[in-house]
Each structure stands twice: as structure tokens, then as C-alpha cells.
Amino acid sequence: MRTWIDLGLAVLAAAVGAALGLERAGLWDPGDVVLVVLVVLTAVLAVASTATQAVARLLGARREATRDLHDDLLSGALWAVVDATGGRVDPRDLAVAAYRVRRPLGRAPRLARVHRVRSRRRPVASGVRWAPGKGVIGECVATGAVVARDVTGPDTAGERQGLSAEEFRAVRGKYAVVVAVPLVDDAGESSRVTGCLALDGPAGALDLLRTPAVLGVLDATARTLQRLTGFTPPARGQLLGSGEQALRAALERQDSPPGRVAAVGGRLPS
């Protein structure tokens, strides 16, 4: 979108500049009214160009800040999960990702991955367009419930979880165990699911990754993420559960900003 705006402004500025150049060379007599319009357009285009650049810088800074927030919080969650399993899962085999529900105008809702953290690079791009009801994360968003599943099952319609046979083959082998908890917006009169937090791990780790301790970490991370992104108001005076305590300890160890550490359990940075 930004590229098209810049291109449009550049084309219009070039056309106005060419018209004024022809007038100055005596090759065209546009008349006083048209000349005034061209001069005004020159000024407007200069202001518009400066304004779009300023807006782009502002949006870029916000995107970078949001990315840093997700990276910091999800990194803390990954290591808190390792702690919650007693170190029985290799952190290099874990990944934590945040997804948000997007509702494009005139199209069905879809799930967009906002950020993903993992300890080592793994080729997991599937090309599947995730949506509510599709896969483990889609089921989590559609039902608003925690979903934990080993997805290495056979290629049968009952195991595809809303995926087509082609999509199932595309993701098979890229994921083994997936645990998803919903992101819930409690700011309005009624709550609504706005996305999910997904943990994926190695084959055979389902029992380790769906324990109350791990689910507590993921739930604490989801709630903290909601607070820090403005979807859920803080709950003052809330006692920290084991999940919040584990997440806060992990964030403190990685020197996260104090405001983010304080947001775990209900407090927002001042």
C-alpha cells in the first residue's frame, strides 16, 4: 500500500513539474487559474510527501516495538516451559508462536502469525492459510479452549482437523506435538477469542507439554500478551500463580524491561 501511495505521489509530482516547466519555457500557456492550481499542487505534494514519510517512520517504530515485545515475551515463555518440564525437553526442539485473528473485508477470518520464537532454525513453513477451525490452532480459536495434540497421526479425514488432504501432507513431518491456548479479550461486556498462543515440540513429548505446569506458563504468557497489547485491562492485586511465577523468573533472567516483568500477573508498566 505504501509503495503505491509513493508511486502515485511521484507520478503526480512529475506531471505537475513537467507542466510548470513547459509554462516557464513559453511552450504552454495554461492561464492564470490553471497556473495557480499547479503551484498549489506543488505545495500540497511537498507536504504530502513529508507527511507520508513521517507516518511511515512512526508506523515502522511501532512495528519494531511490537516485534521486540513479542520476541521478549515469547522467548521468556519458551525457557519457562523448559523449566516447567524440569529440563526434560531440549529447548532446541521447542517453538512458541502467537497468532491473531484477521478479518479481511469481504473475506472469511484467517489466522495470521504475529511472531515466532525458537532456539534453532527449522524448516517449518507449510504454506497453509490457517483459519479458525483448521488445525490445532484453528480448533483452539474456534472453541476458545486449550487444545493439546500429537499431530503425527495417519492421513485420515478424522485426523486432519479441518485440513484438506493436500494441506495435511504439507504440514505432516513439520510438526509433532502442538499445544495451543486462546488469547481472550476481556475488555468488553463479553469476552472474545482474538487469537492463540501455540507451543510445538518433538514427537513423544505430548505428556510433558500438557501438564498443569506448562499450561500455566502458556496461560500466563497469553494473559500478559493481552495486557501489554491493550486487549485486556490489568487485574490489580492479583496473586501470582505458578505459571506467572515461572514466566516472571524467566523474563528476569533474560533482563526483560521491568515494565514487562511487572505486567505478568496483572500490573501494567507505569
PDB file of C-alpha atoms in Angstrom:
ATOM      1  CA  MET A   1       0.000   0.000   0.000  1.00  0.00           C
ATOM      2  CA  ARG A   2       2.783   2.414   0.930  1.00  0.00           C
ATOM      3  CA  THR A   3       4.577   1.646  -2.343  1.00  0.00           C
ATOM      4  CA  TRP A   4       1.500   2.522  -4.402  1.00  0.00           C
ATOM      5  CA  ILE A   5       0.999   5.779  -2.489  1.00  0.00           C
ATOM      6  CA  ASP A   6       4.617   6.776  -3.049  1.00  0.00           C
ATOM      7  CA  LEU A   7       4.366   5.843  -6.721  1.00  0.00           C
ATOM      8  CA  GLY A   8       1.167   7.867  -7.153  1.00  0.00           C
ATOM      9  CA  LEU A   9       2.679  10.925  -5.483  1.00  0.00           C
ATOM     10  CA  ALA A  10       5.817  10.630  -7.604  1.00  0.00           C
ATOM     11  CA  VAL A  11       3.842  10.395 -10.852  1.00  0.00           C
ATOM     12  CA  LEU A  12       1.645  13.341  -9.923  1.00  0.00           C
ATOM     13  CA  ALA A  13       4.658  15.422  -8.868  1.00  0.00           C
ATOM     14  CA  ALA A  14       6.399  14.613 -12.146  1.00  0.00           C
ATOM     15  CA  ALA A  15       3.328  15.640 -14.146  1.00  0.00           C
ATOM     16  CA  VAL A  16       2.970  18.942 -12.255  1.00  0.00           C
ATOM     17  CA  GLY A  17       6.690  19.631 -12.609  1.00  0.00           C
ATOM     18  CA  ALA A  18       6.569  18.963 -16.341  1.00  0.00           C
ATOM     19  CA  ALA A  19       3.561  21.274 -16.766  1.00  0.00           C
ATOM     20  CA  LEU A  20       5.274  24.100 -14.881  1.00  0.00           C
ATOM     21  CA  GLY A  21       8.437  23.540 -16.902  1.00  0.00           C
ATOM     22  CA  LEU A  22       6.527  23.889 -20.159  1.00  0.00           C
ATOM     23  CA  GLU A  23       4.923  27.099 -18.863  1.00  0.00           C
ATOM     24  CA  ARG A  24       8.285  28.591 -17.879  1.00  0.00           C
ATOM     25  CA  ALA A  25       9.773  27.703 -21.288  1.00  0.00           C
ATOM     26  CA  GLY A  26       6.939  29.509 -23.003  1.00  0.00           C
ATOM     27  CA  LEU A  27       5.762  26.322 -24.703  1.00  0.00           C
ATOM     28  CA  TRP A  28       2.398  26.274 -22.962  1.00  0.00           C
ATOM     29  CA  ASP A  29       0.032  28.942 -21.696  1.00  0.00           C
ATOM     30  CA  PRO A  30      -2.197  27.342 -19.083  1.00  0.00           C
ATOM     31  CA  GLY A  31      -3.897  30.525 -17.956  1.00  0.00           C
ATOM     32  CA  ASP A  32      -3.818  32.112 -14.521  1.00  0.00           C
ATOM     33  CA  VAL A  33      -6.287  29.743 -12.859  1.00  0.00           C
ATOM     34  CA  VAL A  34      -4.531  26.579 -14.029  1.00  0.00           C
ATOM     35  CA  LEU A  35      -1.159  28.064 -13.099  1.00  0.00           C
ATOM     36  CA  VAL A  36      -2.362  28.778  -9.553  1.00  0.00           C
ATOM     37  CA  VAL A  37      -3.703  25.225  -9.288  1.00  0.00           C
ATOM     38  CA  LEU A  38      -0.348  23.817 -10.395  1.00  0.00           C
ATOM     39  CA  VAL A  39       1.545  25.933  -7.856  1.00  0.00           C
ATOM     40  CA  VAL A  40      -0.844  24.876  -5.081  1.00  0.00           C
ATOM     41  CA  LEU A  41      -0.484  21.220  -6.122  1.00  0.00           C
ATOM     42  CA  THR A  42       3.296  21.567  -5.895  1.00  0.00           C
ATOM     43  CA  ALA A  43       2.995  22.771  -2.296  1.00  0.00           C
ATOM     44  CA  VAL A  44       0.448  20.088  -1.395  1.00  0.00           C
ATOM     45  CA  LEU A  45       2.594  17.333  -2.878  1.00  0.00           C
ATOM     46  CA  ALA A  46       5.611  18.536  -0.905  1.00  0.00           C
ATOM     47  CA  VAL A  47       3.601  18.443   2.327  1.00  0.00           C
ATOM     48  CA  ALA A  48       2.064  15.063   1.446  1.00  0.00           C
ATOM     49  CA  SER A  49       5.471  13.537   0.746  1.00  0.00           C
ATOM     50  CA  THR A  50       6.851  14.775   4.067  1.00  0.00           C
ATOM     51  CA  ALA A  51       3.745  13.589   5.913  1.00  0.00           C
ATOM     52  CA  THR A  52       3.818  10.093   4.402  1.00  0.00           C
ATOM     53  CA  GLN A  53       7.474   9.734   5.314  1.00  0.00           C
ATOM     54  CA  ALA A  54       6.750  10.813   8.894  1.00  0.00           C
ATOM     55  CA  VAL A  55       3.826   8.383   9.167  1.00  0.00           C
ATOM     56  CA  ALA A  56       5.953   5.592   7.718  1.00  0.00           C
ATOM     57  CA  ARG A  57       8.665   6.231  10.300  1.00  0.00           C
ATOM     58  CA  LEU A  58       6.094   6.250  13.103  1.00  0.00           C
ATOM     59  CA  LEU A  59       4.465   3.007  11.931  1.00  0.00           C
ATOM     60  CA  GLY A  60       7.875   1.426  11.452  1.00  0.00           C
ATOM     61  CA  ALA A  61       8.863   2.325  15.001  1.00  0.00           C
ATOM     62  CA  ARG A  62       5.605   0.874  16.336  1.00  0.00           C
ATOM     63  CA  ARG A  63       6.068  -2.352  14.385  1.00  0.00           C
ATOM     64  CA  GLU A  64       9.611  -2.684  15.701  1.00  0.00           C
ATOM     65  CA  ALA A  65       8.444  -2.088  19.276  1.00  0.00           C
ATOM     66  CA  THR A  66       5.675  -4.684  18.876  1.00  0.00           C
ATOM     67  CA  ARG A  67       8.123  -7.174  17.402  1.00  0.00           C
ATOM     68  CA  ASP A  68      10.527  -6.609  20.296  1.00  0.00           C
ATOM     69  CA  LEU A  69       7.696  -7.126  22.792  1.00  0.00           C
ATOM     70  CA  HIS A  70       6.635 -10.417  21.214  1.00  0.00           C
ATOM     71  CA  ASP A  71      10.214 -11.634  20.872  1.00  0.00           C
ATOM     72  CA  ASP A  72      10.996 -10.877  24.509  1.00  0.00           C
ATOM     73  CA  LEU A  73       7.810 -12.353  25.952  1.00  0.00           C
ATOM     74  CA  LEU A  74       7.776 -15.495  23.807  1.00  0.00           C
ATOM     75  CA  SER A  75      11.469 -16.133  24.495  1.00  0.00           C
ATOM     76  CA  GLY A  76      10.734 -15.964  28.209  1.00  0.00           C
ATOM     77  CA  ALA A  77       7.798 -18.338  27.728  1.00  0.00           C
ATOM     78  CA  LEU A  78       9.967 -20.877  25.883  1.00  0.00           C
ATOM     79  CA  TRP A  79      12.511 -21.009  28.684  1.00  0.00           C
ATOM     80  CA  ALA A  80       9.797 -21.049  31.338  1.00  0.00           C
ATOM     81  CA  VAL A  81       8.336 -24.119  29.603  1.00  0.00           C
ATOM     82  CA  VAL A  82      11.751 -25.784  29.744  1.00  0.00           C
ATOM     83  CA  ASP A  83      11.855 -25.060  33.482  1.00  0.00           C
ATOM     84  CA  ALA A  84       8.301 -26.367  33.905  1.00  0.00           C
ATOM     85  CA  THR A  85       9.304 -29.705  32.366  1.00  0.00           C
ATOM     86  CA  GLY A  86      12.290 -29.980  34.671  1.00  0.00           C
ATOM     87  CA  GLY A  87      14.622 -29.716  31.714  1.00  0.00           C
ATOM     88  CA  ARG A  88      13.330 -32.957  30.202  1.00  0.00           C
ATOM     89  CA  VAL A  89      12.653 -31.277  26.843  1.00  0.00           C
ATOM     90  CA  ASP A  90      15.522 -29.919  24.773  1.00  0.00           C
ATOM     91  CA  PRO A  91      14.866 -26.188  24.228  1.00  0.00           C
ATOM     92  CA  ARG A  92      16.174 -26.577  20.681  1.00  0.00           C
ATOM     93  CA  ASP A  93      13.133 -28.748  19.955  1.00  0.00           C
ATOM     94  CA  LEU A  94      10.617 -26.147  21.116  1.00  0.00           C
ATOM     95  CA  ALA A  95       8.979 -23.160  19.459  1.00  0.00           C
ATOM     96  CA  VAL A  96       6.372 -20.668  20.675  1.00  0.00           C
ATOM     97  CA  ALA A  97       4.243 -18.609  18.290  1.00  0.00           C
ATOM     98  CA  ALA A  98       1.478 -16.022  18.638  1.00  0.00           C
ATOM     99  CA  TYR A  99      -1.413 -15.878  16.170  1.00  0.00           C
ATOM    100  CA  ARG A 100      -4.104 -13.229  15.745  1.00  0.00           C
ATOM    101  CA  VAL A 101      -7.483 -13.461  14.052  1.00  0.00           C
ATOM    102  CA  ARG A 102      -7.614 -11.203  10.998  1.00  0.00           C
ATOM    103  CA  ARG A 103     -10.915 -10.357   9.324  1.00  0.00           C
ATOM    104  CA  PRO A 104     -10.203  -9.035   5.814  1.00  0.00           C
ATOM    105  CA  LEU A 105     -13.082  -7.023   4.388  1.00  0.00           C
ATOM    106  CA  GLY A 106     -15.448  -9.294   2.500  1.00  0.00           C
ATOM    107  CA  ARG A 107     -13.452 -12.443   3.226  1.00  0.00           C
ATOM    108  CA  ALA A 108     -13.510 -15.222   5.797  1.00  0.00           C
ATOM    109  CA  PRO A 109     -11.496 -14.750   9.015  1.00  0.00           C
ATOM    110  CA  ARG A 110      -7.972 -16.138   8.973  1.00  0.00           C
ATOM    111  CA  LEU A 111      -5.186 -16.685  11.479  1.00  0.00           C
ATOM    112  CA  ALA A 112      -2.037 -14.635  10.917  1.00  0.00           C
ATOM    113  CA  ARG A 113       1.171 -15.498  12.719  1.00  0.00           C
ATOM    114  CA  VAL A 114       2.373 -12.392  14.538  1.00  0.00           C
ATOM    115  CA  HIS A 115       5.681 -13.721  15.823  1.00  0.00           C
ATOM    116  CA  ARG A 116       7.530 -16.959  16.419  1.00  0.00           C
ATOM    117  CA  VAL A 117      10.464 -17.820  18.673  1.00  0.00           C
ATOM    118  CA  ARG A 118      12.581 -20.952  18.536  1.00  0.00           C
ATOM    119  CA  SER A 119      16.050 -21.875  19.751  1.00  0.00           C
ATOM    120  CA  ARG A 120      17.228 -23.151  16.402  1.00  0.00           C
ATOM    121  CA  ARG A 121      16.168 -22.626  12.823  1.00  0.00           C
ATOM    122  CA  ARG A 122      13.921 -25.351  11.479  1.00  0.00           C
ATOM    123  CA  PRO A 123      12.255 -25.517   8.042  1.00  0.00           C
ATOM    124  CA  VAL A 124       8.601 -25.474   9.107  1.00  0.00           C
ATOM    125  CA  ALA A 125       6.945 -23.216   6.527  1.00  0.00           C
ATOM    126  CA  SER A 126       3.895 -25.149   5.354  1.00  0.00           C
ATOM    127  CA  GLY A 127       2.191 -22.670   3.054  1.00  0.00           C
ATOM    128  CA  VAL A 128      -1.163 -23.447   4.700  1.00  0.00           C
ATOM    129  CA  ARG A 129      -3.527 -20.498   5.189  1.00  0.00           C
ATOM    130  CA  TRP A 130      -4.625 -21.068   8.772  1.00  0.00           C
ATOM    131  CA  ALA A 131      -8.144 -20.141   9.858  1.00  0.00           C
ATOM    132  CA  PRO A 132     -10.489 -20.731  12.807  1.00  0.00           C
ATOM    133  CA  GLY A 133     -11.408 -24.423  12.831  1.00  0.00           C
ATOM    134  CA  LYS A 134      -8.355 -25.527  10.840  1.00  0.00           C
ATOM    135  CA  GLY A 135      -5.621 -27.469  12.606  1.00  0.00           C
ATOM    136  CA  VAL A 136      -4.817 -27.361  16.315  1.00  0.00           C
ATOM    137  CA  ILE A 137      -4.535 -23.568  16.454  1.00  0.00           C
ATOM    138  CA  GLY A 138      -7.740 -23.172  14.456  1.00  0.00           C
ATOM    139  CA  GLU A 139      -9.596 -25.521  16.796  1.00  0.00           C
ATOM    140  CA  CYS A 140      -8.297 -23.560  19.786  1.00  0.00           C
ATOM    141  CA  VAL A 141      -9.558 -20.266  18.343  1.00  0.00           C
ATOM    142  CA  ALA A 142     -12.894 -21.724  17.212  1.00  0.00           C
ATOM    143  CA  THR A 143     -13.664 -23.340  20.582  1.00  0.00           C
ATOM    144  CA  GLY A 144     -11.867 -20.956  22.939  1.00  0.00           C
ATOM    145  CA  ALA A 145     -10.412 -23.991  24.718  1.00  0.00           C
ATOM    146  CA  VAL A 146      -6.909 -25.324  25.276  1.00  0.00           C
ATOM    147  CA  VAL A 147      -6.015 -27.950  22.662  1.00  0.00           C
ATOM    148  CA  ALA A 148      -3.038 -30.307  23.016  1.00  0.00           C
ATOM    149  CA  ARG A 149      -2.432 -32.949  20.371  1.00  0.00           C
ATOM    150  CA  ASP A 150       0.104 -35.203  18.711  1.00  0.00           C
ATOM    151  CA  VAL A 151      -0.350 -34.393  15.010  1.00  0.00           C
ATOM    152  CA  THR A 152       1.748 -37.244  13.634  1.00  0.00           C
ATOM    153  CA  GLY A 153      -1.321 -39.430  13.155  1.00  0.00           C
ATOM    154  CA  PRO A 154      -2.325 -41.216   9.938  1.00  0.00           C
ATOM    155  CA  ASP A 155      -3.633 -39.370   6.887  1.00  0.00           C
ATOM    156  CA  THR A 156      -7.310 -39.951   7.566  1.00  0.00           C
ATOM    157  CA  ALA A 157     -10.179 -37.493   7.395  1.00  0.00           C
ATOM    158  CA  GLY A 158     -10.748 -37.797  11.129  1.00  0.00           C
ATOM    159  CA  GLU A 159      -7.182 -36.774  11.925  1.00  0.00           C
ATOM    160  CA  ARG A 160      -6.880 -33.825   9.511  1.00  0.00           C
ATOM    161  CA  GLN A 161      -8.610 -31.303  11.810  1.00  0.00           C
ATOM    162  CA  GLY A 162     -10.166 -29.257   9.013  1.00  0.00           C
ATOM    163  CA  LEU A 163      -7.177 -29.575   6.674  1.00  0.00           C
ATOM    164  CA  SER A 164      -7.572 -30.840   3.145  1.00  0.00           C
ATOM    165  CA  ALA A 165      -5.608 -33.944   2.180  1.00  0.00           C
ATOM    166  CA  GLU A 166      -3.088 -31.731   0.354  1.00  0.00           C
ATOM    167  CA  GLU A 167      -2.717 -29.367   3.323  1.00  0.00           C
ATOM    168  CA  PHE A 168      -2.334 -32.313   5.679  1.00  0.00           C
ATOM    169  CA  ARG A 169       0.510 -33.696   3.593  1.00  0.00           C
ATOM    170  CA  ALA A 170       2.117 -30.226   3.522  1.00  0.00           C
ATOM    171  CA  VAL A 171       2.271 -29.976   7.327  1.00  0.00           C
ATOM    172  CA  ARG A 172       2.987 -33.613   8.046  1.00  0.00           C
ATOM    173  CA  GLY A 173       6.516 -34.065   9.319  1.00  0.00           C
ATOM    174  CA  LYS A 174       6.891 -30.368  10.135  1.00  0.00           C
ATOM    175  CA  TYR A 175       5.068 -30.566  13.468  1.00  0.00           C
ATOM    176  CA  ALA A 176       4.779 -33.324  16.069  1.00  0.00           C
ATOM    177  CA  VAL A 177       3.207 -32.100  19.312  1.00  0.00           C
ATOM    178  CA  VAL A 178       1.213 -28.857  19.340  1.00  0.00           C
ATOM    179  CA  VAL A 179      -0.330 -27.194  22.399  1.00  0.00           C
ATOM    180  CA  ALA A 180      -2.494 -24.104  21.858  1.00  0.00           C
ATOM    181  CA  VAL A 181      -4.093 -21.754  24.391  1.00  0.00           C
ATOM    182  CA  PRO A 182      -6.526 -18.988  23.389  1.00  0.00           C
ATOM    183  CA  LEU A 183      -5.863 -15.259  23.557  1.00  0.00           C
ATOM    184  CA  VAL A 184      -9.010 -13.819  25.106  1.00  0.00           C
ATOM    185  CA  ASP A 185     -10.105 -10.186  25.060  1.00  0.00           C
ATOM    186  CA  ASP A 186     -11.919  -9.446  28.321  1.00  0.00           C
ATOM    187  CA  ALA A 187     -12.117  -5.681  27.847  1.00  0.00           C
ATOM    188  CA  GLY A 188     -15.738  -5.576  26.639  1.00  0.00           C
ATOM    189  CA  GLU A 189     -19.048  -6.719  28.086  1.00  0.00           C
ATOM    190  CA  SER A 190     -18.400 -10.216  26.772  1.00  0.00           C
ATOM    191  CA  SER A 191     -15.126 -11.974  26.137  1.00  0.00           C
ATOM    192  CA  ARG A 192     -13.970 -12.971  22.665  1.00  0.00           C
ATOM    193  CA  VAL A 193     -11.082 -15.002  21.312  1.00  0.00           C
ATOM    194  CA  THR A 194      -8.636 -12.821  19.388  1.00  0.00           C
ATOM    195  CA  GLY A 195      -6.009 -15.451  18.592  1.00  0.00           C
ATOM    196  CA  CYS A 196      -3.918 -18.091  20.276  1.00  0.00           C
ATOM    197  CA  LEU A 197      -0.507 -18.938  21.631  1.00  0.00           C
ATOM    198  CA  ALA A 198       0.952 -22.164  20.237  1.00  0.00           C
ATOM    199  CA  LEU A 199       3.765 -24.312  21.569  1.00  0.00           C
ATOM    200  CA  ASP A 200       5.183 -27.024  19.328  1.00  0.00           C
ATOM    201  CA  GLY A 201       7.589 -29.673  20.443  1.00  0.00           C
ATOM    202  CA  PRO A 202       9.149 -33.003  19.497  1.00  0.00           C
ATOM    203  CA  ALA A 203       7.437 -36.332  18.982  1.00  0.00           C
ATOM    204  CA  GLY A 204       6.725 -38.191  22.200  1.00  0.00           C
ATOM    205  CA  ALA A 205       6.572 -35.036  24.324  1.00  0.00           C
ATOM    206  CA  LEU A 206       2.783 -34.673  24.499  1.00  0.00           C
ATOM    207  CA  ASP A 207       2.502 -35.741  28.140  1.00  0.00           C
ATOM    208  CA  LEU A 208       5.334 -33.412  29.162  1.00  0.00           C
ATOM    209  CA  LEU A 209       3.878 -30.410  27.317  1.00  0.00           C
ATOM    210  CA  ARG A 210       0.284 -30.655  28.534  1.00  0.00           C
ATOM    211  CA  THR A 211       0.983 -30.757  32.257  1.00  0.00           C
ATOM    212  CA  PRO A 212      -0.648 -28.121  34.507  1.00  0.00           C
ATOM    213  CA  ALA A 213       2.779 -26.503  34.971  1.00  0.00           C
ATOM    214  CA  VAL A 214       3.337 -25.990  31.224  1.00  0.00           C
ATOM    215  CA  LEU A 215      -0.258 -24.954  30.578  1.00  0.00           C
ATOM    216  CA  GLY A 216       0.056 -22.471  33.440  1.00  0.00           C
ATOM    217  CA  VAL A 217       3.086 -20.869  31.762  1.00  0.00           C
ATOM    218  CA  LEU A 218       1.294 -20.634  28.422  1.00  0.00           C
ATOM    219  CA  ASP A 219      -1.844 -19.188  30.032  1.00  0.00           C
ATOM    220  CA  ALA A 220       0.225 -16.616  31.939  1.00  0.00           C
ATOM    221  CA  THR A 221       2.017 -15.665  28.722  1.00  0.00           C
ATOM    222  CA  ALA A 222      -1.254 -15.319  26.827  1.00  0.00           C
ATOM    223  CA  ARG A 223      -2.748 -13.084  29.517  1.00  0.00           C
ATOM    224  CA  THR A 224       0.387 -10.950  29.751  1.00  0.00           C
ATOM    225  CA  LEU A 225       0.496 -10.546  25.990  1.00  0.00           C
ATOM    226  CA  GLN A 226      -3.132  -9.421  26.020  1.00  0.00           C
ATOM    227  CA  ARG A 227      -2.421  -6.859  28.732  1.00  0.00           C
ATOM    228  CA  LEU A 228       0.644  -5.444  27.010  1.00  0.00           C
ATOM    229  CA  THR A 229      -1.089  -5.147  23.640  1.00  0.00           C
ATOM    230  CA  GLY A 230      -4.089  -3.354  25.107  1.00  0.00           C
ATOM    231  CA  PHE A 231      -6.767  -6.041  24.800  1.00  0.00           C
ATOM    232  CA  THR A 232      -7.255  -6.841  28.476  1.00  0.00           C
ATOM    233  CA  PRO A 233      -7.258  -4.422  31.423  1.00  0.00           C
ATOM    234  CA  PRO A 234      -4.972  -5.138  34.392  1.00  0.00           C
ATOM    235  CA  ALA A 235      -6.280  -7.023  37.407  1.00  0.00           C
ATOM    236  CA  ARG A 236      -4.926  -5.161  40.395  1.00  0.00           C
ATOM    237  CA  GLY A 237      -3.844  -7.095  43.455  1.00  0.00           C
ATOM    238  CA  GLN A 238      -3.843 -10.444  41.664  1.00  0.00           C
ATOM    239  CA  LEU A 239      -1.761 -13.153  43.337  1.00  0.00           C
ATOM    240  CA  LEU A 240       0.808 -14.822  41.122  1.00  0.00           C
ATOM    241  CA  GLY A 241       0.139 -18.451  40.290  1.00  0.00           C
ATOM    242  CA  SER A 242       2.886 -20.939  39.482  1.00  0.00           C
ATOM    243  CA  GLY A 243       2.654 -20.112  35.759  1.00  0.00           C
ATOM    244  CA  GLU A 244       3.111 -16.394  36.378  1.00  0.00           C
ATOM    245  CA  GLN A 245       5.959 -17.057  38.780  1.00  0.00           C
ATOM    246  CA  ALA A 246       7.781 -19.239  36.236  1.00  0.00           C
ATOM    247  CA  LEU A 247       7.275 -16.715  33.425  1.00  0.00           C
ATOM    248  CA  ARG A 248       8.367 -13.788  35.577  1.00  0.00           C
ATOM    249  CA  ALA A 249      11.502 -15.653  36.668  1.00  0.00           C
ATOM    250  CA  ALA A 250      12.390 -16.429  33.038  1.00  0.00           C
ATOM    251  CA  LEU A 251      11.871 -12.805  31.983  1.00  0.00           C
ATOM    252  CA  GLU A 252      14.010 -11.568  34.855  1.00  0.00           C
ATOM    253  CA  ARG A 253      16.818 -13.960  33.894  1.00  0.00           C
ATOM    254  CA  GLN A 254      16.893 -12.600  30.353  1.00  0.00           C
ATOM    255  CA  ASP A 255      16.869  -8.982  31.603  1.00  0.00           C
ATOM    256  CA  SER A 256      13.483  -8.075  30.138  1.00  0.00           C
ATOM    257  CA  PRO A 257      12.344  -4.481  30.716  1.00  0.00           C
ATOM    258  CA  PRO A 258      10.895  -4.068  34.233  1.00  0.00           C
ATOM    259  CA  GLY A 259       7.526  -2.965  32.842  1.00  0.00           C
ATOM    260  CA  ARG A 260       7.059  -6.258  31.040  1.00  0.00           C
ATOM    261  CA  VAL A 261       8.060  -8.260  34.088  1.00  0.00           C
ATOM    262  CA  ALA A 262       5.590  -6.277  36.194  1.00  0.00           C
ATOM    263  CA  ALA A 263       2.815  -6.946  33.654  1.00  0.00           C
ATOM    264  CA  VAL A 264       2.968 -10.652  34.487  1.00  0.00           C
ATOM    265  CA  GLY A 265       0.161 -11.206  36.943  1.00  0.00           C
ATOM    266  CA  GLY A 266      -1.844  -8.105  36.148  1.00  0.00           C
ATOM    267  CA  ARG A 267       0.229  -4.958  36.502  1.00  0.00           C
ATOM    268  CA  LEU A 268       0.891  -2.665  33.576  1.00  0.00           C
ATOM    269  CA  PRO A 269       4.047  -0.571  33.219  1.00  0.00           C
ATOM    270  CA  SER A 270       3.587   2.950  34.562  1.00  0.00           C
TER     271      SER A 270
END
